[in-house]
Coordinates of C-alpha atoms in Angstrom, one line a residue:
Chain W
M297 CA 106.8 96.4 72.6
I298 CA 108.4 93.0 71.8
R299 CA 110.7 94.9 69.6
S300 CA 112.1 97.3 72.0
L301 CA 112.5 94.4 74.8
F302 CA 114.8 92.8 71.6
R303 CA 116.8 95.6 71.1
S304 CA 117.6 97.2 74.6
R305 CA 118.9 94.0 76.0
H306 CA 122.3 93.9 74.4
H307 CA 123.0 97.6 74.1
R308 CA 125.5 98.8 76.2
L309 CA 124.3 102.5 77.2
P310 CA 127.0 105.4 77.0
S311 CA 128.3 106.3 80.9
P312 CA 128.4 110.1 81.3
S313 CA 131.8 111.3 80.8
P314 CA 134.1 113.3 82.7
L315 CA 135.6 116.7 80.7
A316 CA 138.6 115.7 79.3
T317 CA 138.2 112.6 78.5
V318 CA 138.7 110.9 75.0
L319 CA 136.1 110.4 73.3
A320 CA 137.2 109.9 69.4
E321 CA 141.0 109.4 68.0
A322 CA 142.7 108.3 65.3
R323 CA 146.3 106.4 66.4
S324 CA 148.3 106.7 62.9
L325 CA 145.4 106.1 60.9
S326 CA 146.1 105.9 57.0
V327 CA 143.1 105.2 54.8
R328 CA 143.3 104.4 51.3
L329 CA 139.7 105.4 48.9
G330 CA 140.0 104.6 45.4
G331 CA 144.1 103.1 45.3
R332 CA 145.3 106.2 46.3
A333 CA 146.0 107.2 50.2
V334 CA 144.1 110.1 51.7
L335 CA 145.0 109.6 55.0
D336 CA 148.5 109.1 56.0
G337 CA 149.7 108.2 59.5
V338 CA 147.1 110.8 61.3
D339 CA 147.0 110.7 64.9
L340 CA 144.2 113.1 66.3
G341 CA 142.1 112.5 69.7
V342 CA 138.8 114.8 70.5
A343 CA 137.8 115.3 74.5
A344 CA 134.9 115.9 76.6
G345 CA 134.1 119.4 76.1
E346 CA 136.2 121.1 73.6
V347 CA 135.6 121.7 70.0
L348 CA 137.9 120.3 67.5
A349 CA 137.9 122.3 63.9
L350 CA 139.6 120.4 61.4
V351 CA 140.4 122.7 58.9
G352 CA 142.7 122.6 55.3
P353 CA 142.5 123.2 51.3
N354 CA 139.9 121.1 48.9
G355 CA 141.2 117.4 48.5
A356 CA 143.7 117.7 52.6
G357 CA 141.4 114.9 53.5
K358 CA 139.2 116.5 56.2
S359 CA 135.7 114.9 55.6
T360 CA 137.7 111.7 55.1
L361 CA 139.0 112.2 59.0
L362 CA 135.5 112.4 59.9
A363 CA 134.0 109.1 58.4
A364 CA 137.0 107.3 60.1
L365 CA 136.0 108.6 63.2
A366 CA 132.5 108.4 62.3
H367 CA 133.5 104.6 61.1
D368 CA 131.9 105.4 57.7
L369 CA 135.5 103.5 56.4
P370 CA 137.5 101.2 57.2
A371 CA 141.4 101.9 58.3
A372 CA 144.0 100.3 56.2
A373 CA 146.4 101.0 59.1
G374 CA 146.2 102.3 62.2
E375 CA 142.9 102.2 63.9
V376 CA 139.9 104.6 65.3
R377 CA 138.6 104.2 68.9
I378 CA 135.5 105.7 70.2
D379 CA 134.4 105.3 73.8
G380 CA 137.7 104.1 74.7
E381 CA 137.3 101.3 72.7
P382 CA 138.4 99.9 69.1
A383 CA 135.4 101.1 67.0
A384 CA 134.7 98.1 65.0
A385 CA 134.2 96.8 68.8
W386 CA 131.1 98.2 69.1
S387 CA 127.5 97.2 66.6
A388 CA 125.6 99.9 64.9
A389 CA 123.8 100.4 67.8
E390 CA 125.7 101.1 70.1
L391 CA 128.2 103.7 67.4
A392 CA 124.0 105.1 67.2
L393 CA 123.7 106.0 71.3
R394 CA 128.1 107.5 71.0
R395 CA 128.7 109.5 67.8
A396 CA 125.4 111.5 65.6
V397 CA 126.8 113.0 61.9
L398 CA 125.8 115.7 59.7
P399 CA 126.5 114.6 56.4
Q400 CA 127.7 117.0 54.1
S401 CA 124.0 117.3 51.8
A402 CA 121.2 116.5 53.7
E403 CA 118.9 114.2 51.6
L404 CA 115.3 112.6 52.0
S405 CA 114.0 109.8 49.5
F406 CA 110.3 110.8 50.9
P407 CA 108.5 114.2 51.5
F408 CA 108.4 113.8 55.0
P409 CA 107.8 116.7 57.1
V410 CA 110.5 118.5 59.2
E411 CA 109.1 117.5 62.8
E412 CA 109.2 113.7 62.0
V413 CA 112.7 113.8 60.5
V414 CA 113.9 115.7 63.2
R415 CA 112.4 112.8 65.1
M416 CA 114.2 109.6 62.9
G417 CA 117.6 111.2 65.9
R418 CA 115.7 109.8 68.5
A419 CA 115.4 106.5 67.0
P420 CA 119.0 104.5 68.7
W421 CA 117.2 105.3 71.9
A422 CA 114.4 104.2 71.0
G423 CA 113.6 101.0 73.8
T424 CA 116.4 102.4 76.4
P425 CA 115.6 104.3 79.9
A426 CA 116.1 107.7 77.3
E427 CA 113.3 107.4 75.2
G428 CA 111.2 109.5 77.9
E429 CA 113.2 112.5 76.4
D430 CA 111.5 111.4 73.3
D431 CA 110.0 115.3 72.3
A432 CA 112.3 117.1 74.3
A433 CA 114.7 116.6 72.7
V434 CA 113.4 117.0 69.2
R435 CA 111.5 120.2 70.8
E436 CA 114.7 121.7 72.1
A437 CA 116.9 120.9 68.7
M438 CA 114.8 122.8 66.9
A439 CA 114.6 125.4 68.7
A440 CA 117.9 125.5 69.1
A441 CA 118.9 125.3 64.8
E442 CA 116.1 127.6 64.6
V443 CA 113.4 125.3 62.6
T444 CA 110.5 125.6 65.0
G445 CA 109.3 128.1 62.6
F446 CA 108.4 125.4 59.6
A447 CA 107.6 122.0 61.7
S448 CA 105.2 120.9 59.0
R449 CA 106.3 121.3 56.0
P450 CA 107.7 119.1 54.0
F451 CA 111.4 118.6 53.6
A452 CA 111.3 118.2 50.0
A453 CA 109.7 122.1 49.7
L454 CA 113.0 124.1 52.5
S455 CA 115.7 125.9 51.0
G456 CA 119.6 125.2 50.9
G457 CA 120.2 126.7 54.7
E458 CA 117.0 125.4 55.2
R459 CA 117.8 121.5 54.6
A460 CA 120.8 121.5 56.7
R461 CA 119.4 123.0 59.6
V462 CA 116.9 120.8 60.0
A463 CA 119.8 117.8 59.3
L464 CA 121.5 119.7 62.4
A465 CA 118.3 120.1 64.4
R466 CA 118.2 116.1 63.6
V467 CA 121.1 116.0 64.5
L468 CA 121.5 117.5 67.7
A469 CA 118.3 116.1 68.9
Q470 CA 120.1 112.7 69.0
R471 CA 121.5 113.8 72.5
T472 CA 124.9 112.3 72.0
P473 CA 128.6 112.7 73.6
L474 CA 130.5 112.9 70.1
L475 CA 129.4 115.2 67.3
L476 CA 130.8 115.0 64.3
L477 CA 129.7 118.1 61.4
D478 CA 131.3 117.8 57.9
E479 CA 130.6 121.3 56.7
P480 CA 127.5 122.6 58.5
T481 CA 128.2 126.1 57.7
A482 CA 128.6 125.7 54.0
A483 CA 125.0 126.7 53.0
L484 CA 124.1 128.7 55.8
D485 CA 123.6 132.7 56.5
L486 CA 126.0 134.9 58.2
R487 CA 123.7 134.9 61.3
H488 CA 122.9 131.2 61.0
Q489 CA 127.2 130.3 60.6
E490 CA 127.5 132.1 64.0
L491 CA 124.3 130.6 66.0
V492 CA 125.6 127.1 64.3
L493 CA 129.2 126.9 65.8
R494 CA 127.6 128.4 69.1
I495 CA 125.4 125.7 69.3
C496 CA 129.4 123.6 68.6
R497 CA 130.5 126.1 72.2
E498 CA 127.4 125.5 74.1
R499 CA 127.3 121.0 73.3
A500 CA 131.1 120.8 74.3
A501 CA 130.8 123.3 77.6
A502 CA 127.7 120.3 78.5
G503 CA 130.4 118.2 78.3
A504 CA 130.3 117.1 74.5
A505 CA 132.9 116.2 72.2
V506 CA 132.8 118.4 69.3
V507 CA 134.5 117.9 66.4
V508 CA 134.0 120.7 62.3
V509 CA 134.7 120.7 59.0
L510 CA 135.2 124.2 58.2
H511 CA 135.7 126.3 55.6
D512 CA 135.6 130.0 57.2
L513 CA 139.4 129.8 59.3
G514 CA 137.4 133.2 60.9
L515 CA 134.6 130.7 62.1
A516 CA 137.6 128.0 63.4
G517 CA 140.0 130.8 65.4
A518 CA 136.3 132.4 66.7
Y519 CA 135.1 129.3 68.2
A520 CA 137.3 125.8 68.2
D521 CA 139.6 124.9 71.7
R522 CA 141.3 122.9 69.1
I523 CA 142.6 123.2 65.6
A524 CA 144.0 120.5 63.2
V525 CA 145.6 121.6 59.6
L526 CA 144.9 119.3 56.8
H527 CA 147.6 118.2 53.9
G528 CA 147.6 115.5 51.8
G529 CA 146.4 113.5 54.3
R530 CA 149.0 114.8 57.4
I531 CA 148.3 116.6 59.9
A532 CA 150.7 119.7 59.0
A533 CA 149.7 121.5 62.9
E534 CA 147.6 121.5 65.7
G535 CA 146.6 123.2 68.1
P536 CA 145.2 126.4 69.7
P537 CA 144.4 128.5 67.5
A538 CA 147.1 131.8 68.2
R539 CA 149.5 129.2 67.9
V540 CA 147.8 127.1 64.7
L541 CA 146.2 130.6 62.6
E542 CA 149.6 131.3 61.5
A543 CA 150.5 133.5 58.3
E544 CA 153.6 131.0 56.7
L545 CA 152.2 127.9 57.5
L546 CA 149.0 129.2 55.8
T547 CA 150.4 130.3 53.2
R548 CA 152.7 126.7 52.6
V549 CA 149.3 124.6 53.1
Y550 CA 146.6 126.4 50.9
L551 CA 149.3 127.6 48.1
Q552 CA 147.5 131.6 48.9
P553 CA 149.5 134.0 50.7
V554 CA 147.5 135.1 53.7
E555 CA 148.1 137.9 56.4
V556 CA 147.3 137.0 60.4
I557 CA 146.0 140.0 62.1
D558 CA 144.7 140.4 65.5
H559 CA 141.1 141.4 66.3
P560 CA 141.6 145.0 67.5
R561 CA 138.7 144.3 70.7
T562 CA 138.2 141.3 70.8
G563 CA 142.6 139.8 69.6
E564 CA 141.4 137.4 68.2
P565 CA 143.4 135.8 65.2
L566 CA 141.5 137.1 62.0
V567 CA 143.1 135.2 58.5
I568 CA 142.8 137.2 55.9
P569 CA 143.9 136.7 52.0
W570 CA 146.8 139.2 51.2
R571 CA 145.6 141.4 48.2
A572 CA 147.0 144.2 46.1
G573 CA 144.5 146.3 47.2
R574 CA 142.1 147.8 44.5
D575 CA 143.9 148.7 41.3
F576 CA 142.6 145.9 40.0
A577 CA 142.9 148.0 36.8
S578 CA 146.8 149.2 36.6
Chain P
M28 CA 99.9 97.0 64.3
S29 CA 99.5 100.9 63.7
L30 CA 96.5 101.6 65.3
L31 CA 97.9 99.3 68.4
R32 CA 101.1 101.5 68.6
A33 CA 99.7 104.8 67.5
G34 CA 97.3 103.9 70.8
T35 CA 100.7 103.9 73.3
T36 CA 102.5 106.8 72.5
A37 CA 100.0 108.7 72.8
S38 CA 98.9 107.2 76.2
S39 CA 102.8 108.0 77.1
A40 CA 103.1 111.8 75.9
P41 CA 104.1 114.1 78.4
V42 CA 101.3 116.6 79.2
A43 CA 101.7 119.6 76.3
G44 CA 101.1 116.4 74.0
P45 CA 102.8 116.0 70.6
P46 CA 102.5 118.6 68.3
P47 CA 100.1 118.8 65.9
P48 CA 101.0 117.4 62.4
A49 CA 102.3 115.0 64.3
R50 CA 98.3 113.8 66.2
R51 CA 96.7 115.1 63.1
R52 CA 99.0 112.7 61.6
R53 CA 98.1 109.9 64.0
R54 CA 94.1 110.6 63.3
T55 CA 94.6 110.2 59.8
T56 CA 96.3 106.8 59.7
T57 CA 93.6 105.4 62.3
L58 CA 90.8 106.4 60.2
L59 CA 92.4 105.6 56.6
T60 CA 92.8 102.1 58.3
A61 CA 89.3 101.8 60.3
G62 CA 87.7 102.7 56.5
L63 CA 90.2 100.0 55.0
A64 CA 89.6 96.9 56.7
A65 CA 85.8 98.3 57.0
A66 CA 85.2 98.5 52.6
L67 CA 88.0 95.0 52.9
L68 CA 85.4 93.5 54.2
L69 CA 82.3 94.6 52.1
A70 CA 84.3 93.7 48.9
C71 CA 85.1 90.1 50.5
L72 CA 81.5 89.6 51.2
L73 CA 80.6 91.6 47.8
S74 CA 82.5 89.5 45.8
A75 CA 81.3 86.0 47.7
G76 CA 77.6 86.6 46.7
L77 CA 77.8 88.1 43.3
G78 CA 78.5 86.6 39.9
A79 CA 77.3 84.3 37.6
Y80 CA 75.1 82.3 39.9
E81 CA 73.9 85.1 43.2
I82 CA 73.9 84.2 46.4
P83 CA 72.0 87.0 48.6
L84 CA 74.6 88.7 51.5
G85 CA 72.6 87.3 53.8
D86 CA 72.5 83.9 52.7
V87 CA 76.6 84.3 52.7
L88 CA 76.7 85.4 56.0
G89 CA 74.4 82.6 57.6
S90 CA 76.7 80.2 56.0
L91 CA 80.1 81.4 57.1
L92 CA 78.1 81.8 61.1
H93 CA 77.7 77.7 60.5
R94 CA 80.4 76.9 59.7
A95 CA 81.6 79.4 62.7
G96 CA 79.3 77.4 64.8
L97 CA 77.9 80.7 65.9
G98 CA 74.0 80.4 64.2
G99 CA 73.3 80.3 61.3
A100 CA 72.4 78.1 58.5
E101 CA 73.8 75.9 56.2
L102 CA 72.9 76.5 52.5
D103 CA 71.1 74.1 49.8
R104 CA 73.6 71.8 48.7
V105 CA 74.5 74.0 45.1
P106 CA 74.7 77.9 46.7
E107 CA 76.5 75.8 49.7
S108 CA 79.5 74.1 47.3
V109 CA 79.1 77.7 44.9
L110 CA 80.0 79.6 47.5
W111 CA 82.8 77.6 49.7
N112 CA 84.5 75.9 47.0
V113 CA 84.5 78.0 44.3
R114 CA 84.0 81.7 45.6
L115 CA 85.9 81.7 49.3
P116 CA 88.9 80.0 48.2
R117 CA 89.2 82.8 45.7
V118 CA 88.5 85.2 47.8
A119 CA 91.1 84.1 50.0
L120 CA 93.6 83.8 47.1
A121 CA 92.7 87.6 46.0
L122 CA 93.2 88.5 49.4
L123 CA 96.7 87.4 49.9
V124 CA 98.0 87.5 46.8
G125 CA 96.8 91.8 47.0
A126 CA 97.9 92.0 50.6
S127 CA 101.6 90.3 48.7
L128 CA 102.3 92.6 46.3
G129 CA 101.2 95.8 47.9
C130 CA 103.0 95.5 51.1
A131 CA 105.9 94.0 48.0
G132 CA 105.5 97.6 46.3
A133 CA 106.0 99.4 49.4
L134 CA 109.5 97.7 50.7
M135 CA 110.6 98.1 47.0
Q136 CA 110.0 101.9 47.0
G137 CA 111.1 102.1 51.0
V138 CA 114.4 100.3 49.7
F139 CA 115.5 101.2 46.7
G140 CA 114.0 105.0 48.7
N141 CA 111.8 105.1 44.6
P142 CA 108.3 105.6 44.8
L143 CA 108.7 104.2 41.1
A144 CA 109.7 100.7 42.6
E145 CA 107.4 98.3 42.0
P146 CA 107.9 94.4 41.2
G147 CA 106.3 94.7 38.4
V148 CA 107.9 97.8 36.9
I149 CA 111.4 96.7 37.4
G150 CA 110.9 93.2 35.9
I151 CA 110.5 90.6 40.0
S152 CA 107.5 89.3 38.9
M153 CA 109.3 88.3 35.5
G154 CA 112.0 87.2 37.7
S155 CA 109.5 84.8 39.6
A156 CA 107.2 84.1 35.9
V157 CA 110.4 82.4 34.2
G158 CA 110.8 80.3 37.6
A159 CA 107.2 79.4 38.4
V160 CA 107.3 78.9 34.1
A161 CA 110.6 76.8 34.2
A162 CA 108.2 74.3 36.8
I163 CA 105.7 73.7 34.8
A164 CA 107.4 73.6 31.5
L165 CA 109.2 71.0 32.6
G166 CA 107.4 69.3 34.8
M167 CA 108.4 69.2 38.3
D168 CA 107.6 68.4 41.3
F169 CA 110.5 67.6 43.3
L170 CA 108.1 69.6 46.6
G171 CA 105.1 68.9 45.8
N172 CA 102.0 71.3 45.9
W173 CA 104.6 74.0 47.0
T174 CA 107.2 73.3 43.6
V175 CA 105.5 76.4 41.6
T176 CA 105.9 78.7 44.8
A177 CA 109.4 77.1 45.6
C178 CA 111.0 78.0 41.6
A179 CA 108.9 81.3 41.7
F180 CA 110.4 82.2 45.2
A181 CA 113.8 81.4 43.4
A182 CA 114.0 83.0 41.1
G183 CA 112.3 86.5 42.2
L184 CA 114.7 86.6 44.5
V185 CA 117.8 86.3 42.1
T186 CA 115.7 88.7 39.6
V187 CA 115.6 91.0 43.0
L188 CA 119.3 90.8 43.8
L189 CA 120.7 91.6 40.0
V190 CA 117.8 94.5 39.5
Y191 CA 119.1 96.3 43.0
T192 CA 123.0 95.9 42.3
L193 CA 122.5 96.6 38.5
S194 CA 120.5 99.4 39.0
R195 CA 122.5 101.2 42.0
A196 CA 125.7 104.1 42.2
G197 CA 127.1 105.1 45.0
G198 CA 124.3 104.4 46.4
R199 CA 121.3 105.8 45.5
T200 CA 119.6 104.1 42.4
E201 CA 118.3 107.1 39.7
V202 CA 115.1 106.4 37.6
V203 CA 116.7 106.3 34.3
T204 CA 118.9 103.6 35.4
L205 CA 116.4 101.7 37.7
I206 CA 113.5 101.6 34.8
L207 CA 115.7 100.7 31.8
T208 CA 117.1 97.6 34.4
G209 CA 113.4 96.5 34.0
I210 CA 112.9 97.0 31.0
A211 CA 116.0 94.5 30.3
V212 CA 114.7 91.6 33.2
N213 CA 111.6 92.2 31.9
A214 CA 112.7 91.7 28.0
F215 CA 115.2 88.6 29.3
G216 CA 112.1 87.1 31.6
G217 CA 109.8 87.7 28.5
A218 CA 112.7 85.5 26.3
L219 CA 112.4 82.6 29.0
V220 CA 109.5 82.5 28.9
G221 CA 109.1 81.9 25.5
L222 CA 111.1 79.8 25.2
G223 CA 109.3 77.8 28.4
V224 CA 106.4 77.6 26.3
F225 CA 108.1 76.3 23.4
L226 CA 109.6 73.4 25.4
A227 CA 105.6 72.6 26.6
D228 CA 103.5 69.4 25.5
N229 CA 100.0 71.3 24.8
A230 CA 98.7 70.3 28.3
Q231 CA 101.2 73.0 29.3
V232 CA 100.7 75.5 27.2
T233 CA 97.3 75.9 28.5
Q234 CA 98.3 76.2 31.7
I235 CA 100.9 78.8 31.3
T236 CA 99.0 80.3 29.0
F237 CA 95.7 80.9 31.2
W238 CA 98.6 82.0 34.3
Q239 CA 100.2 84.6 32.4
L240 CA 97.0 86.4 32.4
G241 CA 97.1 87.0 35.6
S242 CA 93.6 85.4 36.3
L243 CA 92.5 84.1 39.6
A244 CA 90.2 81.6 37.9
Q245 CA 91.6 78.3 39.5
A246 CA 91.5 79.3 42.9
T247 CA 91.0 76.0 44.8
W248 CA 92.1 75.3 48.8
P249 CA 94.9 73.3 47.6
K250 CA 96.3 76.4 46.3
V251 CA 95.5 79.3 49.0
L252 CA 97.1 76.7 50.8
A253 CA 99.9 76.3 48.3
V254 CA 101.1 80.6 48.7
L255 CA 99.7 80.6 52.4
P256 CA 103.1 80.3 53.9
C257 CA 105.1 82.2 52.4
A258 CA 102.8 85.0 52.5
L259 CA 102.0 85.0 56.0
V260 CA 106.2 85.4 56.3
G261 CA 106.1 87.9 54.7
L262 CA 103.8 89.7 55.7
A263 CA 104.1 89.2 59.5
V264 CA 108.0 90.0 59.6
A265 CA 107.5 92.8 56.8
P266 CA 105.9 95.4 60.0
L267 CA 108.8 95.1 61.8
Y268 CA 110.7 96.5 59.6
G269 CA 108.7 100.3 59.3
R270 CA 111.0 102.0 61.1
K271 CA 114.4 101.0 60.5
L272 CA 112.5 102.1 56.5
D273 CA 111.6 105.7 57.7
L274 CA 115.8 105.8 58.4
L275 CA 116.7 104.5 55.3
A276 CA 114.9 108.0 53.4
L277 CA 118.3 109.8 54.8
G278 CA 120.7 107.9 53.0
E279 CA 122.3 104.8 54.2
R280 CA 125.1 106.3 55.8
P281 CA 122.8 109.0 57.2
A282 CA 120.9 105.2 58.0
R283 CA 123.8 103.8 59.8
H284 CA 124.6 106.9 62.2
L285 CA 121.3 106.1 63.0
G286 CA 121.9 103.3 64.1
V287 CA 120.3 100.7 61.8
D288 CA 122.7 97.7 59.9
V289 CA 122.2 98.8 56.7
E290 CA 123.4 95.7 54.9
R291 CA 120.7 93.2 56.7
L292 CA 118.2 95.2 56.9
R293 CA 118.3 95.4 52.6
L294 CA 119.3 91.5 53.1
V295 CA 116.1 91.4 55.0
M296 CA 113.6 93.3 53.1
V297 CA 114.5 91.8 49.5
L298 CA 114.5 88.0 51.2
V299 CA 110.9 89.6 52.3
V300 CA 110.0 91.0 48.7
A301 CA 110.9 88.0 46.7
L302 CA 108.4 86.0 49.2
L303 CA 105.9 88.2 48.7
T304 CA 106.0 88.6 44.7
A305 CA 106.8 84.5 44.2
A306 CA 103.7 84.1 46.4
A307 CA 101.5 86.6 44.3
V308 CA 103.2 85.4 41.3
A309 CA 103.0 81.5 41.6
V310 CA 98.9 81.4 42.1
A311 CA 97.8 84.7 39.8
G312 CA 100.8 85.4 37.1
V313 CA 101.8 88.8 36.8
I314 CA 100.1 91.2 38.2
T315 CA 102.1 95.0 37.6
F316 CA 100.7 98.3 39.3
V317 CA 98.7 97.4 42.4
G318 CA 101.9 97.3 44.3
L319 CA 102.9 101.0 42.5
L320 CA 99.4 102.0 42.7
V321 CA 98.0 100.8 46.8
P322 CA 101.9 102.7 48.4
H323 CA 101.5 106.0 46.0
L324 CA 98.3 106.6 47.5
L325 CA 98.0 105.8 51.0
R326 CA 101.2 108.0 51.6
M327 CA 99.6 110.8 49.4
A328 CA 96.8 110.0 51.7
A329 CA 98.4 109.5 55.2
G330 CA 102.6 110.4 54.9
P331 CA 105.3 108.5 54.0
G332 CA 106.1 106.6 57.1
H333 CA 106.6 103.8 56.6
R334 CA 104.9 102.2 59.6
F335 CA 101.3 102.7 58.6
L336 CA 102.6 102.4 55.3
V337 CA 104.0 98.8 55.0
P338 CA 101.0 97.3 56.9
G339 CA 98.8 99.5 54.8
S340 CA 99.5 99.2 51.7
A341 CA 99.1 95.4 52.4
L342 CA 94.9 96.2 53.2
G343 CA 94.7 99.0 50.2
G344 CA 96.4 95.9 47.4
A345 CA 93.6 93.5 48.7
L346 CA 90.9 96.2 48.8
V347 CA 92.0 96.6 45.0
L348 CA 92.7 92.8 44.4
V349 CA 89.5 91.6 45.7
A350 CA 87.6 94.6 44.1
A351 CA 89.2 94.1 40.6
D352 CA 88.4 90.4 40.7
L353 CA 84.9 90.8 41.3
A354 CA 85.2 93.3 38.9
A355 CA 86.7 91.1 36.0
R356 CA 84.6 88.3 36.9
T357 CA 81.2 90.0 37.3
A358 CA 81.6 93.4 34.5
A359 CA 82.0 91.7 30.9
Q360 CA 79.3 88.6 32.6
P361 CA 79.6 85.6 31.2
A362 CA 82.9 85.7 29.9
E363 CA 86.2 87.1 32.3
L364 CA 88.6 90.0 31.6
P365 CA 92.3 88.7 33.1
L366 CA 93.0 90.1 35.9
G367 CA 96.3 91.2 34.4
V368 CA 95.3 92.8 32.5
L369 CA 92.7 94.4 33.9
T370 CA 95.1 95.8 36.7
A371 CA 97.4 96.5 34.0
L372 CA 94.6 99.5 32.6
F373 CA 94.4 101.3 34.8
G374 CA 97.5 101.2 36.5
S375 CA 99.5 102.1 32.8
P376 CA 98.2 105.1 32.7
F377 CA 98.2 106.1 36.3
F378 CA 102.4 104.9 36.3
F379 CA 102.8 107.9 32.9
W380 CA 101.0 110.1 34.9
L381 CA 103.7 109.7 37.7
L382 CA 106.7 109.1 36.2
R383 CA 105.5 113.2 35.0
R384 CA 104.9 113.8 37.9
T385 CA 108.5 112.4 38.5
R386 CA 110.3 114.3 36.6
R387 CA 108.2 117.9 36.9
K388 CA 110.0 117.6 40.8
Q389 CA 113.6 116.6 39.4
G390 CA 113.7 119.3 37.0
G391 CA 114.2 116.3 34.3
W392 CA 115.4 112.5 34.5
A393 CA 117.8 111.9 37.0

């Protein structure tokens, strides 16, 4: 009880943001890791109500940009703003009420059961008026990520894909206006990849800003409002999928010839690596 | 503490109620807390009564009630003196040392994210021992009664920081690095203790040797008083960080994403571990494996949640040490086994089993 008094007194709670408010943005951001410039003058923002996909080849700086937006990495130049203020102006506890982060790989040192792992996502809200939503938030998040079926199993006993979904449920239970997801689909099967991106859309429709690192350009094209293509630490292109997913650009960035065709039924852009056909033998 | 918290959350839950696993766990922790507390009380009373000079349980209770001003009766001169000047300070010391060691073990394992971390195994106890031996051998008494404790604390603190920085790489502590760091630190500490013995005169050597075997035989009320502040501060602060230690199990970055100031948490935990270890080592010498065994058994019984584990380990550690001290005093009567030897005798095979299990689970050393 004493602790909850201490905790809530000085923290500024996030207020609901109207659609199109910029919740996180990088301003001419440069980040250096191990003496190498991994990001170089990146300008990018994400607004309430939209899904922004970060794509690009390995080592282009996608995860670094996401980590910088999460205020995990210091900026060598430029700045990151979260919820209208410089990221460094927020305390760790205040940031936790504003942004949730899904790491690339989910680890756990002790064998907590799944339900308790998801409940950890509610920790930032302890001692705030939203504490009463805890049970509902956990239940909803677990249902959304389809992990309710193994709620009482220990995390360590799950497969890679199941762990990834539990980690996602924990992030959803945090109920923050900004979601930063690093390759949420990497370990998932076809059905659950679609499920995760549908969840992203739902959260955006509910007013959240969602940034998601993706490798699958098809998923990015189908679900994102905007796509940012990173290349060598810079943004090579940024805009709606129909404009960004363009054969010449992608061929240059990925060093892999591609074709972009429109889906015959939905009209979505489909990106297909250019292949000579099945006459490998000759 | 955990009882109180469990009670409030249960009553504020909505009509649907929390899901079954949480409720089952809450009942387990309540039962365990009650069981441990009852066993501890019994062990304390038995330990106060049994020994070379037997005092019946009724007399022990009577004398305790009498001093508390709740009736009862004073005993004859000899049993009263044995009880209050020999047995009770020893029981009190066993309680403090056991609780400190158990609690320190649970905290170390939480901070390192590794079930093999323990003040004795990774060399913190040896570090504190170096400080204490130096204080004895060099005849220091700048803080009077508290000198040995203070030196043990300072040296323990340096050792914790050293082990922590040496054994971490990329935000993780690997088992091999941790154990090897422990071996190196223990070897170096052993050498320094040896140097202290070499420099000490005869009377000091006797004092160091006694203390090195790990024993509570020299228990007196002033000694209890010497470690009381360290132990109480540590034991009072530790449970406040239970929830944050839970979050730390996710890794450092995810914990930070959930609002934990990881750097500060680590600093506070290292300070608390050094306090608790110093409290234990300064009076009882190096007593290993209590901090390893107790949290591990409790984790198997009640799950890894630190909000129960940290205070529960203090309770369990106190129980183990009071019982072990009783056994050390009575098993080979009239001779007395050194307490540290006894805990190591039972703890080492357990540690070995734990190593095997960890290895199997990880499919090799990681």
